[in-house]
Coordinates of C-alpha atoms in Angstrom, one line a residue:
M13 CA 20.0 88.9 42.2
T14 CA 19.4 85.5 42.9
K15 CA 15.4 84.4 43.6
V16 CA 14.6 83.6 47.7
V17 CA 14.0 79.6 47.2
T18 CA 13.0 78.6 51.2
R19 CA 11.2 75.1 51.8
F20 CA 9.5 74.0 54.7
A21 CA 10.4 69.9 55.0
P22 CA 8.0 67.9 57.6
S23 CA 8.4 64.5 58.8
P24 CA 5.6 62.7 58.3
T25 CA 5.7 61.3 61.8
G26 CA 3.2 63.5 63.4
Y27 CA 0.9 66.6 63.2
L28 CA 2.4 69.7 62.4
H29 CA 2.6 71.0 65.7
I30 CA 3.4 75.1 66.8
G31 CA 6.8 75.0 66.3
G32 CA 6.4 73.5 63.2
A33 CA 4.2 76.0 61.8
R34 CA 6.1 79.0 62.6
T35 CA 8.8 77.4 60.7
A36 CA 6.4 77.3 57.9
L37 CA 5.3 80.8 58.1
F38 CA 9.2 82.0 58.4
N39 CA 9.5 80.8 55.1
W40 CA 6.7 81.7 54.0
L41 CA 7.3 85.5 54.8
W42 CA 10.7 85.2 53.7
A43 CA 9.9 83.8 50.0
R44 CA 6.6 86.3 49.8
K45 CA 8.4 89.5 50.9
N46 CA 11.0 88.4 48.3
R47 CA 8.8 87.6 45.3
G48 CA 10.7 84.5 45.4
E49 CA 9.3 80.2 45.4
F50 CA 8.2 78.7 49.0
I51 CA 8.6 75.0 48.7
L52 CA 6.7 72.2 50.6
R53 CA 8.5 68.9 50.8
I54 CA 7.2 66.1 53.0
E55 CA 10.6 64.3 54.6
D56 CA 9.5 60.7 54.4
T57 CA 12.0 58.8 53.9
D58 CA 11.7 57.7 57.7
L59 CA 9.4 55.2 56.2
E60 CA 8.7 52.9 59.4
R61 CA 7.6 55.7 61.2
S62 CA 6.0 58.2 58.0
R63 CA 2.1 58.0 57.9
E64 CA -0.3 59.0 55.5
E65 CA -2.6 60.2 57.6
M66 CA 0.0 62.4 58.7
T67 CA 1.2 63.6 55.6
R68 CA -2.8 64.2 55.6
A69 CA -3.3 66.3 58.6
I70 CA 0.3 68.6 57.6
L71 CA -1.3 69.1 54.5
E72 CA -4.6 70.3 55.8
A73 CA -3.3 72.2 58.7
M74 CA -1.0 74.1 55.6
D75 CA -4.1 75.1 54.3
W76 CA -6.0 75.9 57.4
L77 CA -2.9 78.3 57.9
G78 CA -2.7 79.5 54.4
L79 CA 0.2 78.5 53.5
D80 CA 0.5 77.8 49.8
C81 CA 3.0 76.4 48.3
D82 CA 5.5 77.2 44.9
Q83 CA 6.5 74.1 44.9
G84 CA 5.1 71.1 46.3
P85 CA 4.6 68.9 48.2
Y86 CA 7.4 66.3 46.8
Y87 CA 8.0 63.4 48.9
Q88 CA 11.8 61.6 49.2
S89 CA 10.1 58.9 49.2
Q90 CA 9.8 59.1 45.7
R91 CA 13.1 60.7 44.8
M92 CA 15.5 57.6 46.1
D93 CA 17.0 56.8 42.7
L94 CA 18.6 60.8 42.8
Y95 CA 19.8 60.3 46.2
R96 CA 21.8 57.2 45.2
E97 CA 23.1 58.7 42.1
Y98 CA 24.3 61.5 44.2
I99 CA 25.4 58.4 47.1
Q100 CA 27.6 57.2 44.1
K101 CA 29.3 60.4 42.7
L102 CA 30.6 60.6 45.7
V103 CA 31.9 57.3 46.2
D104 CA 33.1 57.8 42.9
T105 CA 35.2 61.2 43.6
G106 CA 36.7 59.5 46.9
Q107 CA 34.6 61.7 48.8
A108 CA 32.4 58.7 49.7
Y109 CA 33.6 54.7 51.0
Y110 CA 31.6 51.8 51.9
C111 CA 32.1 50.7 55.7
E112 CA 31.6 47.3 56.9
C113 CA 31.9 48.2 60.5
T114 CA 28.5 46.4 62.3
P115 CA 26.8 48.8 63.9
E116 CA 28.0 47.0 67.4
E117 CA 30.9 47.2 66.1
V118 CA 30.4 51.3 66.0
E119 CA 29.2 51.3 69.8
A120 CA 32.0 50.1 70.7
M121 CA 34.9 52.4 69.0
R122 CA 32.1 55.6 70.7
E123 CA 32.7 53.6 74.0
Q124 CA 36.2 53.8 73.5
A125 CA 36.5 57.3 73.0
R126 CA 34.1 57.8 75.8
A127 CA 36.9 55.9 78.2
R128 CA 39.8 58.0 77.5
G129 CA 38.1 61.2 77.4
L130 CA 37.8 61.9 73.9
K131 CA 34.7 62.8 71.7
P132 CA 32.3 59.3 71.0
K133 CA 32.4 59.0 67.2
Y134 CA 33.7 56.5 64.9
N135 CA 36.9 55.7 64.3
G136 CA 37.6 55.9 60.0
R137 CA 38.6 51.8 60.5
C138 CA 37.0 51.3 56.8
R139 CA 38.2 54.8 55.5
E140 CA 41.5 53.9 53.4
K141 CA 40.2 50.1 53.0
N142 CA 38.3 50.9 49.3
L143 CA 35.9 48.0 49.9
G144 CA 33.2 47.7 47.7
P145 CA 29.5 47.0 47.6
G146 CA 28.8 44.4 50.1
E147 CA 25.4 43.4 52.4
G148 CA 25.2 45.2 55.0
R149 CA 27.4 47.7 54.1
V150 CA 27.1 51.2 54.5
I151 CA 28.4 54.2 53.0
R152 CA 30.2 57.5 55.2
L153 CA 31.1 60.7 53.7
K154 CA 35.4 61.1 54.3
A155 CA 34.9 63.9 56.0
P156 CA 38.1 66.8 56.7
L157 CA 40.3 65.1 59.9
T158 CA 42.0 68.5 60.6
G159 CA 40.5 72.6 60.1
Q160 CA 37.3 74.6 60.9
T161 CA 33.8 73.8 59.7
T162 CA 32.1 77.7 59.7
F163 CA 28.5 79.5 58.8
N164 CA 27.2 82.7 59.4
D165 CA 23.8 82.2 60.7
L166 CA 21.4 84.3 59.6
I167 CA 19.8 84.9 63.4
K168 CA 21.8 83.4 66.1
G169 CA 25.4 85.1 63.6
P170 CA 28.7 83.4 62.9
I171 CA 29.3 79.6 64.2
A172 CA 32.4 77.7 63.3
V173 CA 32.9 74.1 64.7
N174 CA 36.4 72.3 64.6
N175 CA 36.0 69.2 62.3
E176 CA 38.0 66.8 64.6
E177 CA 34.6 67.5 66.8
L178 CA 32.9 65.4 63.5
D179 CA 33.4 61.9 61.8
D180 CA 32.5 60.3 58.7
F181 CA 28.8 60.6 59.3
V182 CA 26.9 57.2 57.2
L183 CA 24.5 58.5 54.0
Q184 CA 23.8 55.4 53.2
R185 CA 22.2 52.6 55.6
A186 CA 23.2 49.4 54.6
D187 CA 19.5 49.0 53.2
G188 CA 20.4 51.4 50.7
T189 CA 18.2 54.1 51.8
P190 CA 19.7 57.7 52.4
T191 CA 20.1 59.3 55.7
Y192 CA 18.4 62.8 56.4
N193 CA 21.1 64.8 56.0
L194 CA 22.1 63.6 52.5
A195 CA 18.9 63.7 51.5
V196 CA 17.9 67.0 52.6
V197 CA 21.6 69.1 50.9
V198 CA 20.5 66.9 47.6
D199 CA 16.7 68.2 48.0
D200 CA 17.6 71.7 48.5
A201 CA 20.0 71.5 45.6
T202 CA 18.4 70.8 43.1
M203 CA 15.6 72.3 44.3
G204 CA 17.7 76.1 44.2
V205 CA 16.5 76.3 47.5
T206 CA 18.7 79.6 49.2
H207 CA 17.9 80.3 52.3
V208 CA 16.7 77.6 55.3
L209 CA 15.1 78.4 58.2
R210 CA 14.4 76.1 60.7
G211 CA 14.4 75.6 64.4
D212 CA 17.9 75.3 66.3
D213 CA 17.3 71.8 66.6
H214 CA 18.6 71.5 63.5
I215 CA 22.1 73.3 64.3
N216 CA 24.1 70.3 64.5
N217 CA 22.8 69.0 61.5
T218 CA 24.3 72.1 59.7
P219 CA 28.1 71.6 59.8
K220 CA 27.5 67.8 58.4
Q221 CA 25.4 69.5 55.4
I222 CA 28.0 71.6 54.5
L223 CA 30.7 69.2 54.5
I224 CA 27.8 67.6 51.8
Y225 CA 27.6 70.5 50.0
K226 CA 31.8 71.1 49.7
A227 CA 32.7 67.5 48.8
L228 CA 29.6 67.4 45.7
G229 CA 31.5 71.2 45.2
I230 CA 27.9 72.4 45.3
K231 CA 27.0 76.2 47.0
Q232 CA 25.0 76.1 49.6
P233 CA 22.5 78.0 50.8
L234 CA 22.5 80.9 53.8
F235 CA 21.0 78.7 57.0
G236 CA 19.2 80.2 60.0
H237 CA 18.2 78.5 62.9
V238 CA 14.8 80.0 65.4
P239 CA 15.4 79.2 68.8
M240 CA 12.4 76.9 70.4
I241 CA 9.3 77.7 71.9
L242 CA 8.9 77.4 75.1
G243 CA 5.3 76.9 77.6
P244 CA 5.0 79.0 80.9
D245 CA 7.3 77.4 82.6
K246 CA 10.2 78.1 80.4
K247 CA 10.3 74.4 80.0
K248 CA 10.0 72.7 75.7
L249 CA 6.8 73.4 74.9
S250 CA 5.1 69.7 74.5
K251 CA 2.1 68.4 75.5
R252 CA 2.1 68.9 78.9
H253 CA 1.4 72.8 78.2
G254 CA -1.9 72.1 76.4
A255 CA -2.5 71.2 72.9
T256 CA 0.7 71.8 70.1
S257 CA -1.1 70.3 67.6
V258 CA -1.8 72.9 65.1
M259 CA -5.6 71.7 63.5
K260 CA -6.2 71.2 67.5
Y261 CA -6.5 75.0 67.9
K262 CA -9.2 74.7 65.1
E263 CA -11.2 72.7 66.7
M264 CA -10.8 74.6 69.7
G265 CA -12.4 77.7 67.5
F266 CA -8.8 79.6 67.1
L267 CA -9.3 81.6 63.8
P268 CA -6.2 80.9 61.0
E269 CA -5.4 85.3 61.5
A270 CA -4.7 84.6 64.8
M271 CA -2.8 82.1 65.1
I272 CA -0.2 83.5 62.0
N273 CA -0.7 86.8 63.9
Y274 CA 0.5 84.7 67.2
L275 CA 2.9 82.6 65.7
V276 CA 5.2 85.5 63.9
R277 CA 5.2 87.3 67.1
L278 CA 6.5 83.8 68.6
G279 CA 10.2 84.9 67.7
W280 CA 9.8 88.0 65.4
A281 CA 9.1 92.0 66.6
Y282 CA 8.1 94.9 65.2
G283 CA 8.2 97.6 67.1
D284 CA 5.6 97.6 69.5
E285 CA 2.7 97.0 67.4
E286 CA 0.6 93.5 68.2
I287 CA -1.4 92.6 65.5
F288 CA -0.6 92.5 61.8
S289 CA -3.1 91.6 58.4
R290 CA -0.7 89.1 56.6
E291 CA -0.1 91.9 53.4
E292 CA 1.0 93.7 56.4
L293 CA 3.2 90.6 57.7
I294 CA 4.8 90.3 53.8
E295 CA 5.9 93.7 53.9
K296 CA 7.0 93.8 57.6
F297 CA 9.3 90.9 57.3
S298 CA 12.9 90.8 57.9
L299 CA 15.4 88.3 59.2
E300 CA 17.2 91.1 61.1
N301 CA 14.2 91.1 63.8
L302 CA 14.1 87.6 64.5
S303 CA 14.9 87.0 68.1
K304 CA 18.1 85.3 69.6
S305 CA 16.5 84.0 72.5
A306 CA 13.6 81.5 73.3
S307 CA 9.5 82.4 73.1
V308 CA 7.4 81.2 75.3
F309 CA 4.1 80.4 74.6
D310 CA 1.1 82.5 76.1
M311 CA -2.7 81.4 75.8
D312 CA -4.1 84.7 77.0
K313 CA -2.3 86.3 74.0
L314 CA -3.3 84.1 72.0
L315 CA -6.9 84.6 73.5
W316 CA -6.7 88.3 73.4
L317 CA -5.5 88.3 69.6
N318 CA -8.4 85.5 68.2
S319 CA -10.8 88.2 70.2
H320 CA -9.7 90.8 68.2
Y321 CA -9.6 89.3 64.8
I322 CA -13.7 87.9 65.7
K323 CA -14.7 91.2 66.4
E324 CA -13.2 92.3 63.1
K325 CA -14.3 89.5 60.8
S326 CA -17.8 89.7 59.3
P327 CA -20.8 88.2 60.6
A328 CA -21.9 86.3 57.3
D329 CA -18.0 85.0 57.3
L330 CA -18.3 84.4 61.3
A331 CA -21.7 82.7 60.4
A332 CA -20.3 80.5 58.1
L333 CA -17.5 79.7 60.1
L334 CA -19.7 78.8 63.6
K335 CA -22.0 76.7 61.5
E336 CA -18.6 74.1 62.0
Y337 CA -19.1 74.0 65.3
V338 CA -22.6 74.1 66.6
R339 CA -24.2 71.6 67.9
E340 CA -27.3 69.9 65.3
F341 CA -27.1 73.3 63.0
D342 CA -30.6 73.3 60.6
A343 CA -30.9 76.8 60.6
D344 CA -30.7 78.8 57.3
L345 CA -27.0 80.9 56.9
S346 CA -29.0 83.7 57.5
Y347 CA -30.0 83.6 61.2
L348 CA -27.2 82.5 62.2
E349 CA -26.1 86.3 60.5
K350 CA -28.1 88.2 62.5
I351 CA -26.7 86.3 66.1
V352 CA -22.9 86.9 65.9
P353 CA -23.2 90.1 65.8
L354 CA -25.0 89.8 69.4
L355 CA -22.2 87.2 70.0
Q356 CA -19.0 89.0 68.6
P357 CA -18.0 91.4 71.2
R358 CA -17.6 88.5 74.3
A359 CA -16.7 85.5 72.4
K360 CA -12.4 85.2 72.6
T361 CA -13.4 81.5 69.9
M362 CA -16.3 80.2 68.2
V363 CA -16.7 77.3 70.9
E364 CA -17.4 79.6 73.4
M365 CA -19.5 81.6 70.4
A366 CA -21.3 78.3 69.9
E367 CA -21.7 78.2 73.2
M368 CA -23.1 81.3 73.4
A369 CA -25.5 80.6 70.4
E370 CA -27.0 77.6 72.0
F371 CA -29.9 79.0 73.5
F372 CA -30.8 81.1 69.5
L373 CA -30.8 77.8 68.3
V374 CA -32.5 74.9 70.7
A375 CA -36.1 73.8 69.8
D376 CA -38.5 76.2 72.5
E377 CA -39.7 73.2 73.9
E378 CA -36.0 72.1 75.0
L379 CA -34.3 75.0 76.4
Q380 CA -32.8 74.1 79.5
Y381 CA -33.2 76.7 82.6
D382 CA -30.4 76.7 85.2
A383 CA -32.3 75.9 88.2
K384 CA -30.6 78.5 90.6
A385 CA -31.9 81.4 87.5
V386 CA -35.2 79.4 87.5
R387 CA -35.3 79.3 91.9
K388 CA -34.3 83.0 92.5
F389 CA -35.9 84.9 88.7
L390 CA -39.0 83.0 88.9
T391 CA -41.3 83.7 90.9
P392 CA -44.9 84.3 91.5
E393 CA -44.5 87.7 91.7
A394 CA -42.6 87.8 88.1
R395 CA -44.4 84.8 86.9
E396 CA -47.4 87.3 86.7
H397 CA -45.0 90.3 85.4
L398 CA -44.1 87.4 82.4
Q399 CA -47.3 86.8 81.6
E400 CA -48.4 90.5 81.5
V401 CA -45.7 91.7 79.2
V402 CA -47.1 88.6 76.6
N403 CA -50.2 89.8 76.3
R404 CA -49.2 93.8 75.3
L405 CA -46.1 91.5 72.6
E406 CA -49.2 89.8 70.8
E407 CA -50.5 92.7 70.3
T408 CA -47.4 94.2 68.7
K409 CA -47.2 94.6 64.7
D410 CA -43.9 95.3 65.3
F411 CA -41.0 93.0 67.0
G412 CA -38.1 95.7 66.7
Q413 CA -35.6 96.8 69.5
K414 CA -37.0 100.1 69.4
E415 CA -40.4 99.0 69.8
L416 CA -39.5 96.0 72.6
E417 CA -38.6 98.9 74.8
Q418 CA -41.3 101.2 74.1
I419 CA -43.3 98.2 75.7
L420 CA -41.5 97.3 77.9
A421 CA -41.3 100.9 78.8
K422 CA -45.1 101.5 79.3
Y423 CA -45.5 97.9 81.3
L424 CA -42.9 99.2 83.7
E425 CA -44.8 102.7 84.3
D426 CA -47.9 101.4 84.4
A427 CA -47.0 98.7 86.8
G428 CA -45.1 100.9 88.7
I429 CA -41.9 98.4 88.9
K430 CA -38.1 99.3 87.6
F431 CA -36.8 97.7 84.9
K432 CA -34.7 94.7 87.0
V433 CA -37.6 93.7 88.5
I434 CA -38.8 92.3 85.0
A435 CA -35.7 92.2 83.0
Q436 CA -34.2 88.6 84.5
P437 CA -36.8 87.1 84.3
I438 CA -37.5 87.7 81.3
R439 CA -34.0 86.9 80.4
V440 CA -34.2 83.5 82.2
A441 CA -37.2 82.9 80.3
I442 CA -36.0 83.2 76.6
T443 CA -32.2 82.3 77.3
G444 CA -32.7 79.9 80.1
K445 CA -29.8 82.0 82.2
T446 CA -28.7 85.1 83.8
A447 CA -26.2 86.5 81.1
S448 CA -26.8 86.8 77.6
P449 CA -26.7 89.6 75.6
G450 CA -29.0 92.8 75.1
L451 CA -32.2 91.7 75.8
F452 CA -33.9 93.5 73.5
E453 CA -31.2 92.4 70.6
T454 CA -31.9 88.9 71.9
M455 CA -35.7 88.8 71.4
E456 CA -35.7 90.8 68.1
V457 CA -33.2 88.1 66.6
L458 CA -35.2 85.1 68.3
G459 CA -38.6 86.8 66.4
K460 CA -42.1 87.2 68.0
E461 CA -43.2 83.8 67.9
R462 CA -40.6 82.4 70.0
T463 CA -39.4 85.1 72.1
I464 CA -43.4 84.7 73.0
K465 CA -43.8 80.9 73.2
R466 CA -40.7 81.0 75.1
M467 CA -42.1 83.8 78.1
K468 CA -45.3 81.4 78.1
R469 CA -43.3 78.2 79.1
A470 CA -41.4 80.0 81.3
V471 CA -44.9 81.4 83.3
F472 CA -45.8 77.3 83.9
F473 CA -42.8 76.1 84.2
E474 CA -42.4 73.7 87.1
G475 CA -38.6 72.7 87.1

């Protein structure tokens, strides 16, 4: 049985976006499922538009998602001699030829074809001229003039294109650089790629690439084209729908586990299951369950998944992550580990968790009070109760939740008041706002000294 080899081949002309990351994931999963190999290839033949910082960003995003490669990254810009070698083979065997037509002449040919209601394409003027190398000359494939180019798409099923629809497309530009389709075929062939899974925006390239395979006498891989991802308005996902760069989602506080789980569900299903570990995805992934129709990006679904993975993650792991999101962090990680369990049930993203954690981390004298909360809850009567509670807290040696509950219960009994009379004033005093994790859990994590210091400050706070 032939070893499965897949590849992901982004162009470093932009950041890794959601669609590209999903393509990478499908290829990675298929390789892992079959104990094959996953290759990463940077398609940087467009020297004018390719950027080194984009390459770094792509590699960073792949690393963040945990999509490790078995080979690569390879760079097309370092393989130019190999492409020229294969192009020369095609010329030597009569499968390709030099063309001296200028871009303006080729465009005129297309316009003439349009005027006659025909497919706008190069008309083959230099096909039989037997030209050699020369300044300004390109090399074109001598494509078949009749018949069909067919392939069985792994996702869409049988596809056939009449060769009359194609033309003698360019393999090598006038500056000596290879075109995309030629470079891709040479790379996939020499790297032993068996399965090409990519977005269906590439489907028009596939017949051309098959013709190159045939001209070279090389077995072609299996092709599968994944439908595009749409925004909520059912139009192609773009910046107007929000972030499309994968690393923007890291900045927004999403976990890689959630992104992987969400991306795979954008076009793949396994019954009604929604949540998959990485190991479960490798076990259950199949090409048969890839969708033939476009998927719609749903931010609410992604947030739901992210909140699930936040709840499932260990406090120690989350504390290490949270450190990246909180401002001017200088506390011990063990302190963050105490904070995290209080916020896990509430936070949908790490950014949200960082915002919720801020009152724990800010210096006591710099705690910001919500003005409306102060007016409503820090009344003269409430401040008197706060001072009395402080007096009792100062006397206790234990500052655990159980002891704090007992102290407050005794005070409520002695003062003849209900819990709601004092609960919000204490919360505003120690957090600056009216919503927070459980009161006693919060006091325990803050500790005796800081809790009392904040409550005393609130007693005399003038706004």
